[in-house]
Tab-separated table of C-alpha atoms and ligand atoms in Angstrom:
chain	number	residue	atom	x	y	z
A	1	MET	CA	0.165	12.414	-31.453
A	2	LEU	CA	-0.344	15.989	-31.381
A	3	LEU	CA	0.621	18.399	-28.509
A	4	HIS	CA	-0.133	21.646	-28.797
A	5	GLY	CA	-1.184	20.667	-32.980
A	6	ARG	CA	2.620	19.769	-33.347
A	7	HIS	CA	3.454	15.546	-33.517
A	8	SER	CA	5.446	14.277	-30.233
A	9	ARG	CA	6.782	11.975	-28.834
A	10	THR	CA	6.947	11.297	-25.166
A	11	ILE	CA	10.602	10.297	-25.028
A	12	TRP	CA	13.322	11.191	-27.706
A	13	PRO	CA	17.352	10.879	-27.319
A	14	GLU	CA	18.876	14.232	-27.093
A	15	GLY	CA	22.798	14.084	-27.426
A	16	ASP	CA	24.273	12.367	-24.708
A	17	THR	CA	20.999	12.305	-22.319
A	18	VAL	CA	17.275	11.263	-22.802
A	19	ALA	CA	14.460	13.738	-23.073
A	20	VAL	CA	10.758	12.601	-21.476
A	21	LEU	CA	7.672	14.495	-20.967
A	22	ASP	CA	6.773	14.959	-17.025
A	23	GLN	CA	3.779	13.606	-16.842
A	24	ARG	CA	3.729	14.812	-12.989
A	25	VAL	CA	2.529	18.385	-14.252
A	26	LEU	CA	0.347	17.424	-16.907
A	27	PRO	CA	-2.564	18.532	-17.878
A	28	HIS	CA	-1.289	21.989	-16.822
A	29	ARG	CA	2.423	22.858	-17.913
A	30	VAL	CA	4.315	21.070	-20.367
A	31	GLN	CA	7.423	20.164	-19.093
A	32	THR	CA	10.431	18.500	-20.436
A	33	LEU	CA	12.339	16.390	-17.939
A	34	VAL	CA	16.168	15.487	-18.991
A	35	LEU	CA	17.880	12.288	-17.625
A	36	ARG	CA	21.661	12.316	-17.669
A	37	SER	CA	22.271	8.163	-15.745
A	38	VAL	CA	20.348	5.535	-14.915
A	39	HIS	CA	19.648	6.726	-11.672
A	40	ASP	CA	17.715	9.271	-13.292
A	41	ALA	CA	15.600	6.806	-15.565
A	42	VAL	CA	14.928	4.596	-12.402
A	43	ARG	CA	13.797	8.028	-10.550
A	44	ALA	CA	11.223	9.210	-13.171
A	45	ILE	CA	9.819	5.802	-13.755
A	46	ALA	CA	9.235	5.244	-9.768
A	47	ASP	CA	7.809	8.530	-9.116
A	48	MET	CA	5.912	8.567	-12.505
A	49	ALA	CA	7.181	11.655	-14.907
A	50	VAL	CA	6.940	8.492	-16.908
A	51	ARG	CA	4.400	6.149	-16.494
A	52	GLY	CA	2.175	3.481	-18.987
A	53	ALA	CA	3.603	-0.042	-19.468
A	54	PRO	CA	5.324	0.473	-22.660
A	55	LEU	CA	6.387	3.441	-21.811
A	56	ILE	CA	8.270	2.883	-18.653
A	57	GLY	CA	9.867	-0.182	-20.953
A	58	VAL	CA	11.336	1.826	-23.169
A	59	THR	CA	12.410	4.251	-20.529
A	60	GLY	CA	14.239	1.165	-18.868
A	61	ALA	CA	16.241	0.726	-21.948
A	62	TYR	CA	17.069	3.786	-22.438
A	63	GLY	CA	18.053	3.649	-18.965
A	64	LEU	CA	20.533	1.047	-20.034
A	65	ALA	CA	21.847	3.050	-22.423
A	66	LEU	CA	22.427	6.046	-19.680
A	67	GLN	CA	24.350	3.814	-17.939
A	68	THR	CA	26.484	3.082	-21.135
A	69	ARG	CA	28.305	6.360	-20.981
A	70	ALA	CA	29.250	5.931	-17.171
A	71	ASP	CA	30.477	2.412	-17.187
A	72	ALA	CA	29.574	-0.217	-19.972
A	73	GLY	CA	31.367	-3.099	-17.691
A	74	ASP	CA	29.528	-6.316	-16.883
A	75	ALA	CA	28.885	-5.878	-13.181
A	76	ALA	CA	27.719	-2.114	-13.878
A	77	LEU	CA	24.836	-3.129	-16.575
A	78	GLN	CA	23.799	-5.684	-14.866
A	79	ARG	CA	22.999	-3.553	-11.520
A	80	ALA	CA	21.589	-1.198	-13.668
A	81	ALA	CA	18.814	-3.393	-15.084
A	82	ARG	CA	18.358	-4.615	-11.886
A	83	GLU	CA	17.752	-0.819	-10.394
A	84	LEU	CA	15.428	-0.303	-13.334
A	85	GLU	CA	13.310	-3.322	-13.043
A	86	ALA	CA	13.114	-2.763	-9.462
A	87	ALA	CA	11.593	0.361	-10.251
A	88	ARG	CA	7.820	-0.570	-11.043
A	89	PRO	CA	7.173	-4.016	-10.460
A	90	THR	CA	3.577	-4.977	-12.323
A	91	ALA	CA	3.971	-3.651	-15.567
A	92	VAL	CA	6.225	-6.629	-17.186
A	93	ASN	CA	6.789	-4.110	-20.284
A	94	LEU	CA	10.390	-3.049	-18.178
A	95	ALA	CA	11.192	-6.031	-16.980
A	96	TRP	CA	10.572	-7.338	-20.694
A	97	ALA	CA	12.814	-4.521	-22.520
A	98	VAL	CA	15.567	-4.168	-20.135
A	99	ARG	CA	16.560	-7.913	-20.150
A	100	ARG	CA	16.029	-7.933	-23.824
A	101	ALA	CA	18.683	-4.768	-24.031
A	102	LEU	CA	21.042	-6.597	-21.805
A	103	ALA	CA	20.733	-9.966	-23.797
A	104	ARG	CA	22.068	-8.277	-26.848
A	105	LEU	CA	24.847	-5.564	-24.785
A	106	LEU	CA	26.567	-8.557	-22.977
A	107	PRO	CA	27.912	-10.613	-25.473
A	108	LEU	CA	29.460	-7.653	-27.551
A	109	PRO	CA	33.048	-6.376	-26.572
A	110	PRO	CA	32.456	-3.115	-23.677
A	111	ALA	CA	33.791	-0.674	-26.027
A	112	GLY	CA	31.292	-1.518	-28.987
A	113	ARG	CA	27.874	-1.451	-26.623
A	114	ALA	CA	27.185	2.363	-26.102
A	115	ASP	CA	26.404	2.904	-29.537
A	116	ALA	CA	24.252	-0.312	-29.567
A	117	ALA	CA	22.347	0.395	-26.493
A	118	TRP	CA	21.238	4.074	-28.065
A	119	ALA	CA	20.227	2.191	-31.189
A	120	ILE	CA	18.527	-0.710	-29.163
A	121	ALA	CA	16.937	1.572	-27.375
A	122	ALA	CA	15.778	3.401	-30.124
A	123	ARG	CA	14.927	0.391	-32.127
A	124	LEU	CA	12.303	-0.485	-29.052
A	125	ALA	CA	10.629	3.360	-29.118
A	126	ASP	CA	10.433	3.061	-32.943
A	127	ASP	CA	8.678	-1.024	-32.358
A	128	ASP	CA	6.433	0.631	-30.273
A	129	VAL	CA	5.068	3.251	-32.250
A	130	ASP	CA	4.566	0.414	-34.785
A	131	VAL	CA	3.248	-2.405	-32.657
A	132	ASN	CA	0.292	0.466	-30.973
A	133	ARG	CA	-0.395	1.676	-34.690
A	134	ARG	CA	-1.644	-1.759	-35.966
A	135	ILE	CA	-3.746	-2.161	-32.483
A	136	GLY	CA	-5.125	0.886	-33.824
A	137	GLU	CA	-5.668	-0.260	-37.062
A	138	HIS	CA	-7.611	-3.647	-35.866
A	139	GLY	CA	-9.178	-2.385	-32.661
A	140	ALA	CA	-10.419	0.624	-35.279
A	141	ALA	CA	-12.137	-2.366	-37.364
A	142	LEU	CA	-13.938	-3.706	-34.166
A	143	LEU	CA	-15.474	0.175	-33.233
A	144	ARG	CA	-16.783	0.228	-37.025
A	145	LEU	CA	-18.320	-3.060	-36.783
A	146	LEU	CA	-19.866	-1.991	-33.324
A	147	ALA	CA	-21.118	1.351	-34.880
A	148	GLU	CA	-23.353	-0.719	-37.401
A	149	ARG	CA	-25.545	-1.233	-34.125
A	150	ARG	CA	-25.454	2.922	-33.659
A	151	ARG	CA	-26.841	3.764	-37.053
A	152	GLY	CA	-24.780	7.003	-36.966
A	153	GLU	CA	-25.476	7.910	-33.062
A	154	PRO	CA	-21.946	8.420	-31.954
A	155	LEU	CA	-20.259	4.691	-30.328
A	156	GLN	CA	-20.244	5.609	-26.559
A	157	ILE	CA	-16.723	4.244	-25.422
A	158	LEU	CA	-15.263	3.887	-21.387
A	159	THR	CA	-11.386	3.549	-20.973
A	160	HIS	CA	-10.186	3.380	-17.503
A	161	CYS	CA	-6.594	5.163	-16.489
A	162	ASN	CA	-4.756	6.332	-19.213
A	163	ALA	CA	-3.446	3.692	-22.366
A	164	GLY	CA	-3.109	6.776	-24.832
A	165	TRP	CA	-0.104	7.710	-26.773
A	166	LEU	CA	1.210	9.078	-23.132
A	167	ALA	CA	1.761	5.968	-21.780
A	168	THR	CA	3.784	4.798	-25.322
A	169	VAL	CA	6.046	6.141	-27.505
A	170	ASP	CA	3.286	7.023	-29.419
A	171	TRP	CA	-0.751	6.596	-30.678
A	172	GLY	CA	-1.269	4.801	-26.976
A	173	THR	CA	-2.756	1.018	-27.163
A	174	ALA	CA	-6.601	1.432	-25.746
A	175	LEU	CA	-7.150	5.302	-26.982
A	176	ALA	CA	-4.995	3.850	-30.382
A	177	PRO	CA	-8.632	2.151	-32.121
A	178	ILE	CA	-10.351	5.571	-30.934
A	179	TYR	CA	-7.577	7.666	-32.609
A	180	ARG	CA	-7.823	5.313	-35.661
A	181	ALA	CA	-11.380	5.390	-35.398
A	182	HIS	CA	-12.122	9.084	-35.149
A	183	ALA	CA	-9.158	9.860	-37.840
A	184	GLN	CA	-11.615	7.654	-40.418
A	185	ARG	CA	-14.352	10.149	-39.040
A	186	LEU	CA	-16.543	7.269	-37.051
A	187	PRO	CA	-18.486	9.392	-34.836
A	188	LEU	CA	-17.913	8.631	-31.278
A	189	HIS	CA	-17.731	9.496	-27.808
A	190	VAL	CA	-15.259	8.464	-24.726
A	191	TRP	CA	-16.277	8.224	-20.981
A	192	VAL	CA	-12.978	8.847	-19.365
A	193	ASP	CA	-12.708	7.422	-15.690
A	194	GLU	CA	-11.211	9.904	-13.389
A	195	THR	CA	-8.935	6.737	-11.895
A	196	ARG	CA	-8.287	7.686	-8.580
A	197	PRO	CA	-5.564	8.047	-6.704
A	198	ARG	CA	-3.633	9.777	-9.458
A	199	ASN	CA	-6.496	10.603	-11.940
A	200	GLN	CA	-4.550	9.384	-15.034
A	201	GLY	CA	-7.905	9.470	-16.435
A	202	ALA	CA	-8.510	13.240	-15.579
A	203	SER	CA	-5.135	14.725	-15.976
A	204	LEU	CA	-4.121	12.881	-18.885
A	205	THR	CA	-6.334	11.049	-21.219
A	206	ALA	CA	-8.722	13.887	-21.068
A	207	PHE	CA	-5.694	15.763	-22.258
A	208	GLU	CA	-4.940	13.824	-24.778
A	209	LEU	CA	-8.206	13.203	-25.975
A	210	ARG	CA	-8.935	17.178	-25.912
A	211	GLU	CA	-5.412	17.628	-27.815
A	212	GLN	CA	-6.546	15.394	-30.449
A	213	GLY	CA	-10.306	16.780	-30.587
A	214	VAL	CA	-11.661	13.679	-29.402
A	215	PRO	CA	-15.373	14.081	-27.577
A	216	HIS	CA	-15.248	12.766	-24.214
A	217	THR	CA	-16.683	13.553	-20.883
A	218	VAL	CA	-14.718	12.632	-17.556
A	219	ILE	CA	-16.552	10.593	-15.076
A	220	ALA	CA	-16.234	9.901	-11.361
A	221	ASP	CA	-14.508	6.273	-11.103
A	222	ASN	CA	-18.122	5.349	-9.328
A	223	ALA	CA	-20.603	6.046	-12.009
A	224	GLY	CA	-19.044	3.950	-15.076
A	225	GLY	CA	-21.514	1.316	-13.483
A	226	HIS	CA	-24.645	3.322	-14.174
A	227	LEU	CA	-24.027	4.285	-17.441
A	228	MET	CA	-23.369	0.729	-18.294
A	229	GLN	CA	-26.717	-0.359	-16.890
A	230	ARG	CA	-28.776	2.750	-18.563
A	231	GLY	CA	-27.117	1.693	-21.973
A	232	ARG	CA	-24.856	4.660	-22.434
A	233	VAL	CA	-22.046	2.700	-23.048
A	234	ASP	CA	-21.369	0.667	-26.086
A	235	ALA	CA	-18.151	-1.276	-25.451
A	236	VAL	CA	-15.131	-0.926	-22.764
A	237	ILE	CA	-11.351	-0.760	-23.721
A	238	VAL	CA	-8.778	-0.581	-21.610
A	239	GLY	CA	-4.646	-1.444	-21.630
A	240	CYS	CA	-2.569	-3.367	-19.417
A	241	ASP	CA	0.360	-3.651	-17.426
A	242	ARG	CA	0.996	-7.637	-17.901
A	243	VAL	CA	-1.553	-10.224	-19.227
A	244	SER	CA	-1.007	-14.322	-17.658
A	245	ALA	CA	-1.061	-17.130	-20.462
A	246	ARG	CA	-4.331	-17.822	-19.366
A	247	GLY	CA	-5.977	-14.266	-20.250
A	248	ASP	CA	-6.058	-12.822	-16.496
A	249	VAL	CA	-5.566	-9.183	-17.032
A	250	ALA	CA	-3.592	-6.618	-14.518
A	251	ASN	CA	-4.245	-3.350	-14.921
A	252	LYS	CA	-4.606	-0.082	-13.117
A	253	ILE	CA	-6.936	-0.425	-9.939
A	254	GLY	CA	-10.402	-0.181	-10.554
A	255	THR	CA	-10.214	-1.952	-14.032
A	256	TYR	CA	-11.913	-5.097	-12.461
A	257	LEU	CA	-15.094	-3.414	-10.953
A	258	LYS	CA	-15.227	-2.171	-14.935
A	259	ALA	CA	-15.041	-5.786	-16.368
A	260	LEU	CA	-18.098	-6.967	-13.455
A	261	ALA	CA	-20.036	-4.141	-14.477
A	262	ALA	CA	-20.121	-4.700	-17.985
A	263	HIS	CA	-20.205	-8.405	-17.717
A	264	ASP	CA	-23.430	-8.021	-15.676
A	265	CYS	CA	-24.717	-5.201	-18.066
A	266	GLY	CA	-23.666	-7.206	-21.462
A	267	VAL	CA	-21.081	-4.995	-22.333
A	268	PRO	CA	-18.131	-5.782	-24.436
A	269	PHE	CA	-15.022	-5.238	-22.509
A	270	TYR	CA	-11.977	-5.387	-24.610
A	271	VAL	CA	-7.906	-5.430	-23.565
A	272	ALA	CA	-5.478	-3.914	-26.364
A	273	MET	CA	-2.634	-5.522	-25.595
A	274	PRO	CA	0.960	-5.413	-27.195
A	275	SER	CA	2.571	-8.562	-27.443
A	276	SER	CA	5.809	-6.583	-25.133
A	277	THR	CA	2.709	-7.186	-22.232
A	278	LEU	CA	2.372	-10.900	-22.314
A	279	ASP	CA	3.770	-12.657	-19.264
A	280	CYS	CA	3.567	-16.694	-20.577
A	281	THR	CA	5.641	-17.588	-17.862
A	282	LEU	CA	2.574	-17.164	-15.632
A	283	ASP	CA	-0.377	-18.648	-15.775
A	284	ASP	CA	-2.638	-17.798	-13.244
A	285	GLY	CA	-3.227	-13.706	-13.332
A	286	PHE	CA	-3.226	-13.976	-9.333
A	287	ASP	CA	0.603	-14.814	-9.504
A	288	ILE	CA	1.110	-10.724	-10.928
A	289	PRO	CA	3.278	-8.637	-8.176
A	290	ILE	CA	0.923	-5.717	-7.594
A	291	GLU	CA	2.846	-2.649	-6.991
A	292	GLU	CA	1.710	-1.105	-3.577
A	293	ARG	CA	2.294	3.129	-3.630
A	294	PRO	CA	2.634	5.341	-1.348
A	295	ALA	CA	-0.722	5.813	1.072
A	296	ARG	CA	0.213	10.091	0.060
A	297	GLU	CA	-1.743	9.375	-3.584
A	298	VAL	CA	-4.702	8.393	-1.327
A	299	THR	CA	-4.734	10.988	1.157
A	300	HIS	CA	-3.733	13.665	-1.154
A	301	LEU	CA	-4.848	15.200	-4.498
A	302	THR	CA	-3.139	17.320	-6.712
A	303	GLY	CA	-4.441	19.831	-8.835
A	304	ARG	CA	-3.910	23.573	-10.050
A	305	ASP	CA	-5.273	26.380	-8.014
A	306	ALA	CA	-7.014	29.336	-9.294
A	307	GLY	CA	-3.243	31.525	-9.311
A	308	GLY	CA	-1.786	28.465	-11.937
A	309	ALA	CA	0.146	26.926	-9.297
A	310	ILE	CA	0.368	23.138	-8.442
A	311	VAL	CA	-0.310	22.229	-5.555
A	312	GLN	CA	-1.409	18.987	-3.068
A	313	VAL	CA	-3.979	19.821	-0.591
A	314	GLN	CA	-5.285	17.171	2.114
A	315	LEU	CA	-8.001	14.743	1.416
A	316	VAL	CA	-8.561	12.791	4.925
A	317	PRO	CA	-8.447	13.749	8.868
A	318	ASP	CA	-4.815	14.338	9.940
A	319	GLY	CA	-3.069	10.569	10.619
A	320	THR	CA	-5.380	8.602	8.559
A	321	SER	CA	-3.688	5.516	7.496
A	322	ALA	CA	-4.255	4.531	3.964
A	323	ALA	CA	-4.180	1.643	1.051
A	324	ASN	CA	-2.578	2.101	-2.096
A	325	PRO	CA	-2.471	-1.329	-3.994
A	326	ALA	CA	-1.562	0.564	-7.837
A	327	PHE	CA	-3.346	-2.709	-10.099
A	328	ASP	CA	-5.720	-5.204	-9.547
A	329	VAL	CA	-6.254	-8.657	-12.066
A	330	THR	CA	-9.630	-8.885	-14.447
A	331	PRO	CA	-10.250	-12.848	-15.050
A	332	ALA	CA	-10.192	-13.890	-18.325
A	333	ARG	CA	-13.744	-14.526	-18.445
A	334	LEU	CA	-14.585	-11.488	-18.176
A	335	VAL	CA	-12.718	-9.988	-20.937
A	336	THR	CA	-14.663	-10.462	-24.121
A	337	ALA	CA	-11.505	-10.081	-26.388
A	338	LEU	CA	-7.561	-9.109	-26.561
A	339	ILE	CA	-6.979	-6.099	-29.267
A	340	SER	CA	-3.119	-7.253	-30.472
A	341	GLU	CA	-0.495	-5.915	-32.991
A	342	CYS	CA	-1.753	-9.089	-34.711
A	343	GLY	CA	-5.087	-8.813	-34.466
A	344	VAL	CA	-8.098	-9.374	-32.329
A	345	VAL	CA	-8.127	-12.303	-30.176
A	346	PRO	CA	-10.093	-14.328	-27.565
A	347	ALA	CA	-8.797	-14.328	-24.136
A	348	THR	CA	-7.946	-18.014	-23.824
A	349	ALA	CA	-4.648	-20.349	-23.375
A	350	GLU	CA	-4.876	-21.205	-26.897
A	351	ALA	CA	-5.615	-18.100	-28.472
A	352	ILE	CA	-2.391	-16.866	-26.632
A	353	ALA	CA	0.085	-19.398	-27.188
A	354	ALA	CA	-1.006	-18.982	-30.627
A	355	LEU	CA	-0.360	-15.294	-30.447
A	356	ALA	CA	3.192	-16.046	-28.544
A	357	ALA	CA	4.303	-18.499	-31.324
A	358	GLY	CA	3.953	-16.064	-34.138
A	359	GLU	CA	1.006	-18.186	-35.100
A	360	VAL	CA	-1.386	-14.993	-35.332
A	361	ALA	CA	-1.523	-13.537	-39.082
A	362	THR	CA	-1.433	-9.631	-38.869
B	401	MRU	O1	0.119	3.319	-12.915
B	401	MRU	P1	0.353	3.576	-14.367
B	401	MRU	O2	-0.152	5.291	-14.374
B	401	MRU	O3	1.765	3.501	-15.210
B	401	MRU	O4	-0.465	2.614	-15.047
B	401	MRU	C1	-1.082	2.540	-16.291
B	401	MRU	C2	-2.303	1.169	-17.062
B	401	MRU	O5	-2.313	1.143	-15.908
B	401	MRU	C3	-2.493	1.437	-18.467
B	401	MRU	O6	-3.776	1.061	-18.379
B	401	MRU	C4	-1.270	0.217	-18.794
B	401	MRU	O7	0.380	0.838	-18.265
B	401	MRU	C5	-1.471	0.721	-20.456
B	401	MRU	S1	-0.506	1.795	-21.434
B	401	MRU	C6	-0.840	1.882	-22.581
């Protein structure tokens, strides 16, 4: 998507290194971070210089590629894979991508692994772009249907966190239908949840919608229910970090409350889901591991001061303890449908099994 008017991806190889957009300083600075080793990749994922389920998966694959430059032996690759997977536990895309890459590398002779690892990571990155583009097509068709009821008035969409191109290699998942529909000149407006504690909505979603020229308004997380009650939201679209076999959805903390409000107000609640986010080994979404992040993300806020410096300020009294569960689980019964790269499907065990088996036509 566009970054200061030029097309960009979030991650790309640069010689023997990997470059990523450093999301810790967005929207205030556009800065590239160079990853030179698997440890750099682990740190970038854990510190959220890169974040979003699909993007951390691709970063994990590039992390293994970086490891092959130092030592491509079985033990070194297996250790690197373990470290990468442990960097963030909830989004299954990370384990999915790392395990996929490792399974293809280990049967090869060590001398051939480096070239193969870089090619695998590049392929995963390209596949991610293609999958998200297809989610965009299917989702845009859905938005056009919803817009028929608006009779030319802008379609009002609410989203939580950042599931845009910054969370993927390109396009995004939840925002891909919005970008596609916007390009097709469908009038729309996006309510952007700020998404405490790290404010991915206020900082990243607002940034990328602005860069693409999509009309939007940032709201406090608590405002969504009120807007839905007043008929000011036509649909909610969010991304996901892991979807269980029966359709329960783990996504950024606060998603569940939006789903409850949407259910109460009769607002459709859609989840954009690349198939790499499906975890058919789990049936019950409550078995999905929920990442607990540092309390400091709750007790402090990061922003830009009047002089342009990026600063952190403390919100709470000294010594206050804080809890920071980073994701929650929305039960399948609250999900209107999943927007996958193969089409829009209900969040049911049957539909998900068919999707996983490749039985849903694209
Ligand atoms: O903690 P984050 O910023 O990595 O969480 C991101 C989300 O919850 C996204 O909604 C999800 O990863 C889908 S991204 C296409």
